[in-house]
Coordinates of C-alpha atoms in Angstrom, one line a residue:
M21 CA -37.3 -115.1 11.4
R22 CA -34.9 -112.1 11.7
L23 CA -35.8 -110.0 8.8
S24 CA -38.6 -109.3 6.3
I25 CA -37.6 -107.5 3.0
V26 CA -40.5 -105.9 1.2
V27 CA -39.9 -105.1 -2.5
P28 CA -42.7 -103.3 -4.4
M29 CA -42.6 -103.9 -8.2
F30 CA -44.2 -102.4 -11.2
N31 CA -43.1 -103.3 -14.7
A32 CA -39.7 -104.2 -13.3
E33 CA -38.8 -107.2 -15.5
R34 CA -35.3 -105.9 -16.3
F35 CA -34.3 -105.3 -12.7
I36 CA -35.7 -108.4 -10.9
A37 CA -32.7 -110.7 -11.4
D38 CA -30.2 -108.1 -10.1
C39 CA -32.5 -107.4 -7.2
I40 CA -32.6 -111.0 -6.1
E41 CA -28.8 -111.3 -6.5
T42 CA -28.2 -108.2 -4.5
I43 CA -30.3 -109.5 -1.6
H44 CA -28.6 -112.9 -1.7
N45 CA -25.2 -111.1 -1.3
Q46 CA -26.2 -109.6 2.0
G47 CA -24.5 -112.3 4.2
L48 CA -27.7 -113.8 5.5
Q49 CA -28.7 -117.4 5.5
Q50 CA -31.9 -118.2 3.6
N51 CA -33.8 -119.2 6.7
E52 CA -32.9 -115.8 8.4
Y53 CA -35.0 -113.6 6.1
E54 CA -38.0 -113.5 3.7
I55 CA -38.5 -111.6 0.5
I56 CA -42.0 -110.2 0.0
A57 CA -42.5 -109.1 -3.6
I58 CA -45.7 -107.0 -4.2
D59 CA -46.5 -107.0 -7.9
D60 CA -48.5 -103.7 -8.3
G61 CA -50.5 -104.5 -11.4
S62 CA -47.5 -104.9 -13.8
T63 CA -48.2 -105.2 -17.5
D64 CA -44.9 -106.7 -18.6
S65 CA -43.4 -110.1 -17.6
T66 CA -42.9 -109.1 -13.9
P67 CA -45.7 -111.3 -12.6
Q68 CA -44.4 -114.4 -14.4
L69 CA -40.8 -113.8 -13.3
C70 CA -41.9 -113.4 -9.7
D71 CA -44.0 -116.6 -9.8
R72 CA -40.9 -118.4 -11.1
Y73 CA -38.8 -117.2 -8.2
A74 CA -41.5 -118.1 -5.7
A75 CA -41.4 -121.6 -7.0
Q76 CA -37.6 -121.8 -6.8
L77 CA -36.9 -120.1 -3.5
S78 CA -38.5 -121.1 -0.2
N79 CA -38.1 -117.6 1.3
F80 CA -39.6 -115.7 -1.7
R81 CA -43.3 -114.8 -1.5
V82 CA -45.1 -112.9 -4.2
Y83 CA -48.5 -111.2 -4.1
H84 CA -50.3 -109.7 -7.1
Q85 CA -52.7 -106.7 -6.9
R86 CA -54.3 -104.2 -9.1
N87 CA -52.2 -101.1 -9.6
A88 CA -52.5 -98.8 -6.6
G89 CA -49.1 -97.2 -6.3
A90 CA -46.0 -97.8 -4.3
G91 CA -47.6 -96.6 -1.0
A92 CA -50.3 -99.2 -1.2
A93 CA -47.8 -101.9 -2.1
R94 CA -45.6 -101.1 0.8
N95 CA -48.5 -101.0 3.2
R96 CA -49.5 -104.5 2.1
G97 CA -45.9 -105.6 2.7
I98 CA -46.2 -104.2 6.3
D99 CA -49.3 -106.3 6.9
L100 CA -47.7 -109.5 5.5
A101 CA -44.3 -109.2 7.2
K102 CA -43.3 -111.8 9.8
G103 CA -39.7 -110.9 10.6
D104 CA -38.4 -109.3 13.8
Y105 CA -37.1 -106.4 11.7
L106 CA -38.5 -104.8 8.5
Y107 CA -36.7 -103.4 5.5
F108 CA -38.0 -101.8 2.2
F109 CA -35.9 -102.3 -0.9
D110 CA -36.6 -100.7 -4.3
V111 CA -36.2 -103.2 -7.1
D112 CA -34.1 -100.9 -9.3
D113 CA -31.6 -99.8 -6.7
G114 CA -28.6 -101.4 -5.1
L115 CA -27.1 -102.3 -1.7
K116 CA -23.4 -102.9 -0.9
E117 CA -22.6 -106.5 0.0
G118 CA -23.1 -107.6 3.6
T119 CA -25.1 -104.4 4.5
L120 CA -28.2 -106.2 5.8
R121 CA -26.2 -108.5 8.1
R122 CA -24.3 -105.5 9.5
L123 CA -27.5 -103.6 10.0
L124 CA -29.4 -106.5 11.5
D125 CA -26.5 -107.4 13.9
Q126 CA -26.3 -103.9 15.2
C127 CA -30.1 -103.6 15.7
E128 CA -30.1 -106.8 17.7
E129 CA -27.0 -106.0 19.8
E130 CA -28.4 -102.5 20.7
S131 CA -32.1 -103.4 20.8
L132 CA -32.8 -100.6 18.3
D133 CA -36.3 -99.6 17.0
V134 CA -34.7 -97.9 14.0
L135 CA -31.2 -97.7 12.4
F136 CA -30.4 -95.1 9.8
F137 CA -27.7 -95.2 7.2
G138 CA -26.5 -93.2 4.1
A139 CA -26.8 -93.6 0.4
E140 CA -24.7 -93.0 -2.7
V141 CA -26.4 -91.3 -5.6
L142 CA -25.7 -93.0 -9.0
Y143 CA -27.0 -92.0 -12.4
E144 CA -27.9 -94.4 -15.2
S145 CA -26.5 -92.1 -17.8
E146 CA -24.9 -88.6 -18.2
D147 CA -28.2 -87.4 -19.7
C148 CA -30.0 -88.4 -16.4
K149 CA -27.4 -86.5 -14.4
K150 CA -28.0 -83.4 -16.4
R151 CA -31.8 -83.6 -16.5
Y152 CA -32.4 -84.9 -12.9
P153 CA -29.6 -83.7 -10.7
Q154 CA -29.8 -84.8 -7.0
D155 CA -28.3 -83.2 -3.9
A156 CA -25.9 -85.8 -2.7
R157 CA -25.9 -84.3 0.8
Y158 CA -29.6 -85.1 1.1
F159 CA -28.7 -88.8 1.1
E160 CA -26.0 -88.5 3.7
R161 CA -26.3 -89.2 7.5
R162 CA -24.3 -86.6 9.2
Q163 CA -25.4 -87.2 12.8
K164 CA -23.1 -88.5 15.5
P165 CA -23.5 -92.3 16.1
G166 CA -25.0 -93.2 19.4
V167 CA -28.3 -94.6 20.8
V168 CA -30.8 -91.8 21.3
T169 CA -34.6 -91.5 21.1
G170 CA -36.3 -91.1 17.8
E171 CA -37.3 -87.5 18.6
Q172 CA -33.7 -86.6 19.5
M173 CA -32.6 -88.2 16.2
F174 CA -35.1 -86.1 14.2
I175 CA -34.1 -82.9 15.9
A176 CA -30.4 -83.6 15.2
Q177 CA -31.3 -84.3 11.5
Q178 CA -33.3 -81.0 11.3
N179 CA -30.5 -79.0 13.0
D180 CA -28.3 -80.1 10.0
W181 CA -31.2 -79.9 7.5
N182 CA -30.7 -83.6 7.0
F183 CA -34.1 -85.2 7.4
C184 CA -34.5 -87.8 4.6
G185 CA -37.8 -89.4 3.9
Q186 CA -36.4 -92.5 2.2
P187 CA -37.5 -95.8 3.8
C188 CA -34.8 -97.7 2.0
M189 CA -32.2 -95.9 4.1
L190 CA -33.4 -97.3 7.4
I191 CA -34.2 -100.6 9.0
S192 CA -36.9 -100.8 11.7
R193 CA -38.2 -103.2 14.3
L194 CA -41.6 -104.5 13.0
R195 CA -43.2 -104.4 16.5
A196 CA -42.3 -100.7 16.7
V197 CA -43.7 -100.1 13.2
H198 CA -47.1 -101.6 14.3
K199 CA -47.0 -99.7 17.6
S200 CA -46.5 -96.3 15.8
R201 CA -49.2 -97.1 13.2
A202 CA -46.8 -96.0 10.6
R203 CA -48.2 -96.3 7.0
F204 CA -47.3 -94.9 3.6
A205 CA -49.6 -92.3 2.0
E206 CA -51.6 -93.6 -0.9
G207 CA -52.5 -91.7 -4.1
I208 CA -49.6 -89.3 -4.0
M209 CA -45.8 -89.3 -4.7
N210 CA -43.3 -88.8 -1.9
E211 CA -45.5 -91.1 0.1
D212 CA -42.4 -92.2 2.0
N213 CA -42.3 -89.2 4.3
F214 CA -45.5 -90.2 6.2
Y215 CA -43.9 -93.6 7.1
V216 CA -40.4 -92.3 7.9
I217 CA -41.6 -89.5 10.2
R218 CA -43.9 -91.7 12.3
V219 CA -41.3 -94.5 12.6
T220 CA -38.7 -91.9 13.6
L221 CA -40.8 -89.9 16.2
H222 CA -42.1 -93.0 17.9
A223 CA -38.8 -94.9 18.2
E224 CA -37.6 -95.3 21.8
R225 CA -34.1 -96.3 20.7
A226 CA -32.5 -95.1 17.4
N227 CA -29.0 -94.9 16.0
V228 CA -27.2 -94.0 12.8
I229 CA -24.4 -95.4 10.6
P230 CA -22.8 -92.5 8.5
D231 CA -21.5 -94.9 5.8
L232 CA -23.1 -94.7 2.3
L233 CA -24.4 -98.3 2.1
Y234 CA -27.4 -97.9 -0.2
E235 CA -27.1 -97.2 -3.9
Y236 CA -29.8 -94.8 -5.1
Y237 CA -30.1 -94.9 -8.9
V238 CA -31.5 -92.0 -10.9
R239 CA -33.2 -93.2 -14.0
P240 CA -35.7 -91.8 -16.6
N241 CA -39.4 -92.7 -16.5
T242 CA -39.5 -93.3 -12.7
V243 CA -42.0 -91.9 -10.3
T244 CA -39.5 -89.2 -9.2
T245 CA -38.5 -88.2 -12.8
S246 CA -41.7 -88.6 -14.8
H247 CA -44.2 -86.4 -12.9
V248 CA -42.6 -83.0 -13.4
G249 CA -45.3 -80.5 -14.4
D250 CA -48.4 -82.7 -14.1
G251 CA -49.5 -81.4 -10.7
Q252 CA -48.4 -84.5 -8.7
V253 CA -45.5 -82.6 -7.1
F254 CA -47.9 -79.8 -6.2
L255 CA -50.5 -82.2 -4.7
S256 CA -48.1 -84.4 -2.7
H257 CA -46.3 -81.4 -1.1
L258 CA -49.6 -79.8 -0.2
V259 CA -50.7 -82.9 1.6
L260 CA -47.2 -83.3 3.3
S261 CA -47.3 -79.7 4.5
R262 CA -50.7 -80.4 6.1
E263 CA -49.6 -83.7 7.8
F264 CA -46.4 -82.3 9.2
E265 CA -48.4 -79.3 10.5
K266 CA -50.5 -81.8 12.4
E267 CA -47.4 -83.4 13.9
R268 CA -46.2 -79.9 14.9
L269 CA -49.4 -79.2 16.7
R270 CA -49.1 -82.4 18.6
A271 CA -45.6 -81.5 19.6
I272 CA -46.8 -78.1 20.9
A273 CA -49.6 -79.7 22.9
A274 CA -46.9 -81.9 24.5
G275 CA -44.6 -79.0 25.3
K276 CA -41.9 -80.2 22.9
V277 CA -40.6 -76.9 21.6
D278 CA -37.5 -78.0 19.7
L279 CA -39.4 -80.8 18.0
A280 CA -42.2 -78.4 17.0
H281 CA -39.6 -76.0 15.4
G282 CA -38.1 -78.8 13.4
L283 CA -41.6 -80.0 12.1
E284 CA -42.5 -76.4 11.3
A285 CA -39.5 -75.9 9.1
L286 CA -40.4 -79.1 7.1
S287 CA -44.0 -78.1 6.8
N288 CA -43.0 -74.6 5.5
W289 CA -40.6 -76.2 3.0
F290 CA -43.2 -78.6 1.7
M291 CA -45.5 -75.6 1.1
D292 CA -42.8 -73.7 -0.7
V293 CA -42.3 -76.6 -3.1
A294 CA -46.0 -76.8 -3.7
I295 CA -46.2 -73.1 -4.6
D296 CA -43.2 -73.4 -6.9
N297 CA -44.9 -76.4 -8.7
C298 CA -48.5 -75.1 -8.9
P299 CA -50.3 -76.1 -12.1
E300 CA -52.5 -73.9 -14.2
G301 CA -56.2 -74.0 -13.6
V302 CA -56.0 -75.1 -10.0
E303 CA -59.8 -74.6 -9.5
Q304 CA -60.4 -77.5 -11.9
F305 CA -57.5 -79.6 -10.5
T306 CA -58.9 -83.1 -10.7
P307 CA -57.3 -84.6 -7.6
F308 CA -59.2 -82.1 -5.4
L309 CA -62.4 -84.0 -6.4
D310 CA -60.9 -87.1 -4.6
G311 CA -62.2 -87.2 -1.0
R312 CA -58.7 -87.9 0.3
F313 CA -57.4 -84.5 -0.9
A314 CA -60.5 -82.3 -0.8
S315 CA -59.4 -80.8 2.5
V316 CA -56.3 -79.2 1.0
S317 CA -58.2 -77.6 -1.9
L318 CA -58.4 -74.2 -0.1
T319 CA -54.7 -74.3 0.6
G320 CA -54.2 -75.2 -3.0
R321 CA -56.0 -72.1 -4.2
F322 CA -53.8 -70.0 -2.0
A323 CA -50.7 -71.7 -3.4
W324 CA -52.0 -70.9 -6.9
R325 CA -52.4 -67.3 -6.1
A326 CA -48.9 -67.0 -4.5
H327 CA -47.4 -68.8 -7.5
H328 CA -49.0 -66.5 -10.1
E329 CA -48.7 -63.2 -8.4
K330 CA -45.1 -63.5 -7.3
K331 CA -45.1 -60.0 -5.8
H332 CA -42.5 -59.9 -3.2
A333 CA -43.7 -56.6 -1.7
E334 CA -47.3 -57.9 -1.3
Y335 CA -46.0 -61.1 0.3
E336 CA -43.9 -59.1 2.8
E337 CA -46.8 -56.8 3.5
W338 CA -49.0 -59.8 4.3
R339 CA -46.4 -61.3 6.6
A340 CA -45.9 -58.0 8.4
Y341 CA -49.6 -57.6 8.8
E342 CA -49.8 -61.2 10.2
A343 CA -47.0 -60.4 12.7
Y344 CA -49.0 -57.3 13.8
Q345 CA -52.1 -59.4 14.4
Q346 CA -50.1 -62.0 16.3
L347 CA -48.5 -59.3 18.5
K348 CA -51.9 -57.8 19.3
A349 CA -53.1 -61.3 20.2
M350 CA -50.2 -61.7 22.7
G351 CA -51.8 -59.0 24.8
E352 CA -49.0 -56.4 24.7
R353 CA -51.5 -53.9 25.9
A354 CA -49.0 -52.0 28.0
D355 CA -47.3 -50.7 24.9
S356 CA -50.5 -50.0 22.9
L357 CA -50.3 -46.2 23.2
E358 CA -46.7 -46.1 21.8
E359 CA -47.8 -48.4 19.0
R360 CA -50.8 -46.3 18.1
A361 CA -48.7 -43.1 18.1
N362 CA -46.2 -44.7 15.7
R363 CA -49.0 -45.9 13.5
E364 CA -50.7 -42.5 13.3
E365 CA -47.4 -40.8 12.6
H366 CA -46.7 -43.2 9.8
R367 CA -50.2 -42.9 8.4
A368 CA -49.9 -39.1 8.2
V369 CA -46.6 -39.4 6.2
V370 CA -47.9 -41.9 3.7
A371 CA -51.6 -40.9 3.5
E372 CA -51.5 -39.3 0.0
K373 CA -49.6 -42.2 -1.6
R374 CA -51.9 -44.8 0.0
A375 CA -55.0 -43.0 -1.2
Q376 CA -53.9 -43.4 -4.8
K377 CA -53.4 -47.1 -4.3
A378 CA -56.4 -47.8 -2.1
E379 CA -58.7 -49.4 -4.7
S380 CA -56.3 -52.0 -5.9
R381 CA -55.0 -52.9 -2.5
I382 CA -58.5 -53.3 -1.1
A383 CA -59.2 -55.8 -3.8
V384 CA -56.0 -57.8 -2.9
M385 CA -57.0 -57.8 0.8
E386 CA -60.5 -58.9 0.1
A387 CA -59.3 -61.8 -2.0
S388 CA -56.9 -62.9 0.8
T389 CA -59.4 -62.9 3.6
T390 CA -60.3 -66.6 3.5
W391 CA -56.7 -67.6 3.6
K392 CA -55.9 -65.3 6.5
V393 CA -58.7 -66.7 8.5
G394 CA -57.7 -70.2 7.8
R395 CA -54.1 -69.3 8.7
V396 CA -55.2 -68.0 12.1
I397 CA -57.2 -71.1 12.9
T398 CA -54.6 -73.7 11.8
A399 CA -51.5 -71.8 13.2
V400 CA -52.8 -70.1 16.4
P401 CA -50.5 -72.2 18.8
R402 CA -47.5 -71.5 16.6
A403 CA -48.2 -67.9 16.3
I404 CA -48.4 -67.4 20.1
K405 CA -45.5 -69.6 21.0
D406 CA -43.3 -68.2 18.3
L407 CA -43.9 -64.6 19.2
V408 CA -43.2 -65.3 22.9
W409 CA -39.9 -67.0 22.0
R410 CA -38.7 -64.5 19.3
L411 CA -40.4 -61.1 19.7
K412 CA -40.6 -60.6 23.5
P413 CA -36.9 -60.1 24.2
N414 CA -36.9 -57.3 21.5
R415 CA -40.2 -55.8 22.2
D416 CA -39.4 -52.2 21.1
H417 CA -38.1 -53.4 17.7
A418 CA -41.0 -55.7 17.2
L419 CA -43.5 -53.0 18.0
Q420 CA -41.9 -50.7 15.4
E421 CA -42.1 -53.4 12.7
A422 CA -45.7 -54.1 13.7
S423 CA -46.6 -50.4 13.6
E424 CA -45.1 -50.1 10.1
A425 CA -47.0 -53.2 9.0
E426 CA -50.3 -51.8 10.2
A427 CA -49.7 -48.6 8.4
A428 CA -49.0 -50.5 5.2
I429 CA -52.6 -52.0 5.3
P430 CA -54.9 -50.2 2.8
M431 CA -57.6 -48.0 4.3
T432 CA -61.1 -47.7 2.8
S433 CA -62.5 -44.4 1.7
E434 CA -64.5 -44.2 4.9
D435 CA -61.5 -44.7 7.2
E436 CA -60.3 -41.8 9.4
P437 CA -56.6 -42.0 10.1
S438 CA -56.9 -41.7 13.8
D439 CA -59.8 -43.9 14.9
S440 CA -60.6 -46.2 12.0
V441 CA -59.9 -49.4 13.8
A442 CA -61.2 -48.4 17.2
S443 CA -64.5 -47.0 15.8
E444 CA -65.4 -50.4 14.2
A445 CA -64.4 -52.6 17.2
P446 CA -67.3 -53.8 19.4
A447 CA -67.4 -52.8 23.1
Q448 CA -65.7 -55.9 24.5
S449 CA -66.3 -55.3 28.2
D450 CA -69.8 -56.7 27.9
F451 CA -69.5 -58.4 24.6
V452 CA -70.8 -61.8 25.9
P453 CA -73.9 -61.3 28.2
A454 CA -74.9 -64.0 30.5
S455 CA -78.0 -64.7 28.3
H456 CA -75.5 -65.9 25.6
V457 CA -74.1 -68.6 27.9
F458 CA -75.7 -72.1 28.0
V459 CA -74.5 -74.8 30.3
A460 CA -75.1 -78.6 30.7
Q461 CA -76.6 -78.9 27.2
D462 CA -77.4 -82.4 26.0
L463 CA -76.0 -82.1 22.5
S464 CA -73.9 -85.0 21.2
S465 CA -72.7 -83.9 17.8
R466 CA -71.0 -80.9 16.1
D467 CA -74.0 -80.2 13.8
E468 CA -76.4 -80.2 16.8
V469 CA -74.3 -77.7 18.6
L470 CA -74.1 -75.4 15.6
R471 CA -77.9 -75.6 15.0
F472 CA -78.4 -74.8 18.7
I473 CA -76.3 -71.7 18.5
S474 CA -78.0 -70.6 15.3
A475 CA -81.4 -71.0 16.8
K476 CA -80.4 -69.1 20.0
A477 CA -78.8 -66.3 17.9
V478 CA -82.1 -65.7 16.0
E479 CA -84.1 -66.0 19.3
L480 CA -81.9 -63.4 21.0
G481 CA -81.8 -61.0 18.0
S482 CA -78.2 -61.5 16.9
A483 CA -79.3 -63.0 13.5
T484 CA -82.4 -63.1 11.4
N485 CA -82.2 -66.5 9.6
E486 CA -81.4 -69.7 11.5
E487 CA -80.8 -71.9 8.5
E488 CA -78.6 -69.4 6.7
L489 CA -76.5 -68.9 9.8
L490 CA -76.2 -72.7 10.3
Q491 CA -75.0 -73.1 6.7
A492 CA -72.4 -70.3 7.3
F493 CA -71.0 -72.3 10.2
L494 CA -70.9 -75.5 8.2
R495 CA -69.2 -73.9 5.2
R496 CA -66.4 -72.8 7.6
E497 CA -66.1 -76.3 9.0
A498 CA -65.8 -77.7 5.5
E499 CA -62.6 -75.7 5.0
G500 CA -61.0 -77.2 8.2
T501 CA -62.1 -78.1 11.7
T502 CA -62.4 -75.4 14.3
G503 CA -61.8 -77.9 17.1
M504 CA -58.8 -76.8 19.1
M505 CA -57.3 -78.6 22.1
E506 CA -58.4 -79.9 25.6
G507 CA -62.1 -80.0 24.6
F508 CA -62.5 -76.4 23.2
A509 CA -63.8 -75.3 19.8
I510 CA -64.2 -71.9 18.3
P511 CA -66.7 -72.2 15.3
H512 CA -67.3 -68.9 13.5
A513 CA -69.7 -67.7 10.8
K514 CA -69.6 -64.8 8.5
S515 CA -73.1 -64.0 7.1
S516 CA -75.3 -61.2 6.0
T517 CA -78.0 -62.6 8.4
V518 CA -75.8 -61.6 11.4
Q519 CA -77.0 -58.2 12.8
E520 CA -74.0 -57.5 15.0
A521 CA -70.8 -59.1 16.0
S522 CA -71.6 -61.4 19.0
A523 CA -70.4 -64.6 20.8
Y524 CA -72.2 -67.5 22.3
V525 CA -70.7 -70.0 24.9
V526 CA -72.1 -73.5 25.1
K527 CA -70.9 -76.1 27.6
L528 CA -71.9 -79.7 26.7
A529 CA -73.1 -82.3 29.2
H530 CA -71.3 -85.2 27.6
G531 CA -69.2 -83.8 24.7
A532 CA -69.4 -83.9 20.9
D533 CA -67.2 -86.9 19.9
D534 CA -67.5 -86.3 16.1
W535 CA -65.9 -82.8 16.2
E536 CA -62.3 -83.2 15.0
T537 CA -59.8 -81.6 17.3
M538 CA -56.0 -81.0 17.3
D539 CA -55.5 -83.5 20.2
T540 CA -58.5 -85.9 19.5
A541 CA -60.2 -84.8 22.8
S542 CA -64.0 -84.7 22.7
V543 CA -65.4 -81.1 22.4
T544 CA -67.1 -80.0 25.7
V545 CA -66.8 -76.1 25.5
V546 CA -67.8 -74.2 22.4
I547 CA -67.3 -70.4 21.9
G548 CA -69.2 -69.5 18.7
L549 CA -68.4 -66.2 16.9
L550 CA -71.0 -64.4 14.7
I551 CA -69.7 -61.8 12.3
P552 CA -71.7 -59.6 9.9
E553 CA -70.6 -60.1 6.3
S554 CA -69.7 -56.4 6.1
K555 CA -67.1 -56.8 8.9
A556 CA -65.7 -60.1 7.9
G557 CA -62.1 -58.9 7.7
T558 CA -60.4 -57.0 10.5
E559 CA -63.0 -57.5 13.1
H560 CA -63.3 -61.2 12.4
L561 CA -59.5 -61.7 12.7
K562 CA -59.3 -59.6 15.9
L563 CA -62.0 -61.7 17.7
L564 CA -60.4 -64.9 16.6
S565 CA -57.0 -63.7 17.8
K566 CA -58.4 -62.7 21.2
I567 CA -60.2 -66.0 21.7
A568 CA -57.1 -67.9 20.6
E569 CA -55.0 -66.0 23.1
A570 CA -57.4 -66.9 25.8
L571 CA -57.4 -70.6 24.9
M572 CA -53.6 -70.7 25.3
D573 CA -54.0 -69.6 29.0
D574 CA -54.3 -72.6 31.3
D575 CA -56.1 -70.5 33.9
F576 CA -58.8 -69.4 31.5
R577 CA -59.5 -72.9 30.3
A578 CA -59.6 -74.2 33.9
E579 CA -61.9 -71.3 34.9
I580 CA -64.4 -72.0 32.1
R581 CA -64.4 -75.8 32.8
A582 CA -64.8 -75.4 36.6
T583 CA -68.1 -73.5 36.7
D584 CA -71.6 -73.7 35.3
D585 CA -72.4 -70.2 36.4
A586 CA -73.4 -68.2 33.3
E587 CA -72.5 -64.9 34.9
A588 CA -69.0 -66.1 35.9
I589 CA -68.4 -67.6 32.4
A590 CA -69.5 -64.3 30.8
R591 CA -67.2 -62.3 33.0
A592 CA -64.3 -64.5 32.4
T593 CA -64.8 -64.4 28.6
N594 CA -65.3 -60.7 28.5
A595 CA -62.2 -60.1 30.5
R596 CA -60.2 -61.7 27.7
L597 CA -61.9 -59.6 25.0
V598 CA -61.1 -56.2 26.5

C-alpha cells in the first residue's frame, strides 16, 4: 500500500462527507491508500457516520477511543498505519484535487523521507477573519526546491523565519517516522511542533513544493480559536520552549552551529509567546499539578513575573548582568584590570543615585535568584558558544557594556565600591583540597552520590547537617537536572547548614545511569558545589560559571577522566577556579 491517511475526528459530523469526497478526488485508486479515522470520544453522530463509511468502503478503517486530544489520536494513527508513506489530514480542511497523487509520485521518484508544500488560508466568515487573523506567509513554503537533508531544510526555513509546525503540510515516509521516533505531544495545544521538528531533523532526503496545495480553514470553536485566555497557549508554549531547547543542546553537542542557532530562535519565540499569554494566579495553575508539566512550573513562575512587571529597564539590566557573567565565564582575564577600572569609575559617578534605590533593587535581585541559577544551568553551552561567536571579535566594546552592566547591579549597604566582589570571593587557588576528591566510588544512583557528598561534607567540616544538605541538593534537582554532557554533573546546594563555600569531586566506578543528562550519557564524574545561604547570589553564580567554562574545555574533561590521583584532580580543578 502506497499511502496511509490519518484523520483525527472530534464532533465532526458536519465535515465528514466533504472530507471523504476530498480524499477520493486525489487521483489515487482505492487499493493504493487507506483512510484511518480516529474518533476521539465524539458526542455527536461522528461515531455512527464513521461506522457507516467503514461498512461501505474497503479502505476506510475507524477506531473509537475516549477523548484524549488530537495529539493522542494522531499517535494512534501512526501506530496503525500500514502504507509506505504517511499523511495527516484535518477533517474540517481542504486539499486541492490531485494533490496526494502528485506528492506521492514525487516522493517515490526522489526517494524522499519528507516533502513539504504550502497552504492557502481561508476563513469561514468575515467575522472569523476579523477575530482570528492569520499570517498567510506562515503557511507558505519559500525555500528553493531541491533534495537536501532535513537539517539543511530546517536551517533554510529558519533563515527565512518560515518553519511551520503543521503536519498537514508535509508527507513523510512511514519508515523514517518510526526511525525518528516522532510523536505528537499529548495534553497541550500546538502539539504538532514536536512531530514536525523530529521528522524534519531526522530526514535524510527532503524537498519542497512552493505551491499552496492545502486549504487551511479558520473557523470559530476550534482548538486554535477557542483557547485564548484560558492558559493553554501559555502552557503549550512553555513546553515547546523547553523541548526545542533540548534539541538545541543536542545540536551544540554535535557541533552543528547553524542548526543550534535556528533552534534557539524558535525556543526564544515560544517563551515570548508564553510570557505574553501568562494567566493570572500562575502559582495555582492547575496543569502544573500534572506530572507531565511539573518540570516547567519554575519557568512558568518566571514567565508570570515577566508578564506582570513589564519593566523594560529591569529586563535590560538583567540581560546586561547576564552578559557580564557570561563574559567572566569565558575567561577574559587578560582584560580584567581595564574592566575593573571602568566599573569603579562608573560606580563613583552613580553611587549617590544607586544608594537611594538600593533597597528596592535588592528585593528584585533576590526574587530573581532562582531563575538566574536555572538559566545558567540550562543555557551554559549556549552562553559560552554565543559569546565566542559574537563578542570576541569586538572585545573592547563588549567589555564596556559588561562593565556598565556590573555597575547597574545594586550594592548592599555593606558593599565597598572598590572591593565588594573580590572581598566575598573564596580563595580559588586551593578551593578544592585533595581531601575533597574521591575516586572509584561504588555508587550507582544520583541519590546515593548526593548522600555521599552530604556525609563527607559534614565529616570534613564543610556543613553541619547531612540530611538538610541532602534535601538542598534534591530540591535543586527537582527544578531541573544538573547532569551535563559526556558523563559530567555539577549538583549544587544552597543551605544554611553550609559553613563555607566548597566543592567536592567524586569519580564513580560504574556510573549513575538514573541521572538525566543533556546527551543521555551515564554520569561518571560529579563536581558538587556547596554554598552558604547568605552567599547564594553572586558567589553561587560565579562558581557555576567557572565550572561550566571548565566543562566546555575538552582538555579539562580528558584530564579529569584520565587520572584517579586525587592531588592531580584537585590541582586541575583549582586551576580552573583561579
